[in-house]
Amino acid sequence: MADSDACTSRLSEKRALVWVRTRPTDCFPRDQFKLHPDGQTITIHRDRDVSKGVINNEITDWTFAFDQILCNVSQECVYSIAAADMVSAALQGFNGTIMAYGQTGAGKTFTMTGTSETYDNRGIVPRALSQLFQHINENPDYYFCVRVSYLEIYNEVMLDLLSGTSGKCCHVPLSIMEDARGRICVRGLQSRLVSTEEEALNLLFMGEANRAVSPHCLNGLSSRSHCIFTLYILNHSRCESDPKYTVSKLHFVDLAGSERLKKTQSEGVTKCEAMSINKSLSFLGQAVAALARRSLKVPFRQSRLTHFLKDALGGNCLTRLIANIWVDACHIEETLSTLRFASRMMLVAVKPTANVHLNAFAVIKQLEQELFWMKKELAMHDMITNRSQVSYEAPTERQRAEIMKQAKNFLSGSANEIEIINLRQLQVTLESFRDITSQLAKEVEAKLRTRYVMIDKTDSTAVAAAQSVGLLTADDAVEFVVEPTASGLSQSPPPQETKSAQALPKKKAQKKSKNREHAESIKSPVLVPDEKTATASRSERKLSASASAEIKKEDISSPAASVSKMTPSVTKMTPSVSRMTSSVSKLKELPVKELPVKEPPRPSTPPKKIDAFEDFKKDSGSAIYKILKENKELLFTKKKACNATATRINETKQWIDMSICELENLRAARLNEGVMVSENCEPIIDEAEYEEMQRLSGYKAIYRSCMEQLNSLKLEIVYCEKQIELLRQKMVQG
């Protein structure tokens, strides 16, 4: 229970955890190294260099705070504190990385792998394998698949330590690459499947035997390469009803130690190895520093080591660092360098999430089983309610044809209702109605096309083409007007301007003008008949024109005489002209009145659209036009204010970027000098960095205020544009 609580508390951490382990020594130099009682803080003191004179401003004291200082502790204690919960988290689907960093001879390899001389001196990796397979044996209800790989980076060349036999590694360079999802993989790196602890340990010892080592003054078995031992764990329940499974990676990174050539006195190949090690560790420090200050661009591709650890440092990966130091007065410079690196590692953000996936085949099988039992339950429910004929399967083609037949009978009137049994039948019935409707629309259109040539009268190009081939004349293109009759509304050609129209009462003339305006607003396709019908219509139009001429010759005071003269010609007219005779016959019923005062003659053609629209804006549409003009002015003002606000936002963003850059430079300078902490173990910043932080906070406040103002202006602009569009539509509609 305690281990579970510790694991949960560690998983809630938002940063990398760092422990400092000191190399065991008989005489601890307490004058230079001071361990505080809290077990988390260490202070290093260096005597002032007298040779530099009386005025010497060099720093002589440094204080660092970490998660814990491990001084003269056993291997078991180190594992229980730093790695036990990491293995438990990996079994739950979390990725993890445990890294050992420090100068050469400080005890990194001893911490990670230990020695084979005594069982108690086992390192973190053998103990992690023991815990892993112990958990597997204790949980037979779960299936575990464990694979291991052992990678070596020697002089910026990647090698597989498991590619050959023990002591005879196959030195084939490997290449690193990224897949489409950005995951790092090494082409050619073997991942061996292991089923027992013994098999995993054999692979570990084989890799250790193939690893490059070389002696120098500070270490007789100095590692000359970086080594990464990785466990790949897949875990899922043996119960078929649980489709979830977890995948995780656990990296154990044993870094080569940084060294000074003047102390190790390395020459030849060992010197080249030391230079390559220091270079890769320098690139690792730059990557960690970029992660610590939340930089958008992290230089992972500078070396093979940082590129491989791209998805193993921070982010979705639990990160642990064990900083090994050599507490000796002659190694203060290397110790300070290690502790500075560890301080930067503590600032790396971590957001661990479990890698839980779903087995697609198991999910499909589970859904099929649920569907089977739901059908069984529905069948039982239908049996209880006497609905045994209901089927919940997809309808067949025969059933669809039967439903189509029922729909046609319902539309024809032979059936009064359609019995709906289930939802599938209702859906197919609606689809049948849709198919019938579309089929009828096609048939009607086909019949119209066989009798008429359909032309849109608003399309001037189509009308001109029809006139050119003789299917349409200028008179045929005249719009139809709607006139009231005794039986309703009927279409007729627009009436000619005659003297008889002037004798009509004023109300009748106004009514006809309103009907004419209403008919002009109606836009519909003109049905143009074929050539025979067009020839007949032209002859009818000639007869109607002659009849109209005869009406003009007669006086309005004797309508009966004009009608009697017009009767012989009317008998020869076609039915289309008979409409005019009916309208003329109505003139008999009109009372004869004195002619009113002559009104100014109407123009023979309507005014242009532009002139009519200008008159409308000045007359009946003046109120709408005034509101439209005010809204346009308001929109112009809002857009001008929006542009000014956007300019100010861009300037403020430039100030924020400059302030962030300056703040990063100040922080980098402070981190290079060493992190100074207060009594509460909080980092201390100088006055310039504090002022820059305050300035950045002010810039951000201005930026937020301007953004709120910009969003408000954008909403007002959208509202104004909608109002203007509505007003324009009202202006067009009149």
Short mmCIF file of C-alpha atoms in Angstrom, two decimals, residues 2-11 17 19 70 75-92 94 96-98 111 123-132 134-135 231 233 250 252 318 320 322:
data_model
loop_
_atom_site.label_atom_id
_atom_site.label_comp_id
_atom_site.label_asym_id
_atom_site.label_seq_id
_atom_site.Cartn_x
_atom_site.Cartn_y
_atom_site.Cartn_z
CA ALA A 2 2.86 2.35 0.81
CA ASP A 3 4.52 1.64 -2.53
CA SER A 4 1.27 2.40 -4.36
CA ASP A 5 0.88 5.74 -2.55
CA ALA A 6 4.50 6.66 -3.27
CA CYS A 7 4.05 5.82 -6.95
CA THR A 8 0.89 7.94 -7.15
CA SER A 9 2.60 10.91 -5.49
CA ARG A 10 5.58 10.70 -7.84
CA LEU A 11 3.31 10.53 -10.91
CA LEU A 17 13.25 14.52 -10.16
CA TRP A 19 19.03 13.03 -6.68
CA LEU A 70 22.36 10.44 -1.06
CA GLN A 75 22.52 0.20 -3.68
CA GLU A 76 19.20 -1.02 -2.35
CA CYS A 77 18.46 2.38 -0.81
CA VAL A 78 19.25 4.16 -4.08
CA TYR A 79 16.95 1.83 -6.01
CA SER A 80 14.02 2.10 -3.59
CA ILE A 81 14.21 5.90 -3.62
CA ALA A 82 14.90 6.62 -7.28
CA ALA A 83 13.75 3.68 -9.44
CA ALA A 84 11.22 1.39 -7.73
CA ASP A 85 8.22 3.62 -8.43
CA MET A 86 9.43 4.13 -12.01
CA VAL A 87 9.18 0.38 -12.72
CA SER A 88 5.70 0.29 -11.17
CA ALA A 89 4.66 3.21 -13.39
CA ALA A 90 6.03 1.46 -16.48
CA LEU A 91 3.80 -1.54 -15.69
CA GLN A 92 0.84 0.89 -15.74
CA PHE A 94 3.97 5.23 -18.40
CA GLY A 96 10.30 6.54 -18.05
CA THR A 97 13.96 7.47 -18.17
CA ILE A 98 16.59 7.02 -15.44
CA THR A 111 24.90 2.98 -9.77
CA GLY A 123 22.70 -1.83 -9.66
CA ILE A 124 19.43 -0.28 -10.73
CA VAL A 125 19.02 -2.29 -13.95
CA PRO A 126 19.29 -5.81 -12.40
CA ARG A 127 17.00 -4.81 -9.56
CA ALA A 128 14.46 -3.36 -12.01
CA LEU A 129 14.46 -6.64 -13.97
CA SER A 130 13.91 -8.56 -10.75
CA GLN A 131 10.96 -6.35 -9.76
CA LEU A 132 9.46 -6.54 -13.25
CA GLN A 134 8.30 -10.69 -9.91
CA HIS A 135 5.25 -8.58 -10.75
CA LEU A 231 12.78 -2.26 -21.72
CA ILE A 233 6.65 -3.62 -22.01
CA LEU A 250 11.82 2.31 -19.79
CA PHE A 252 18.31 3.22 -18.33
CA LEU A 318 8.86 10.42 -16.43
CA ARG A 320 14.83 10.86 -13.21
CA ILE A 322 21.08 10.64 -10.47
#
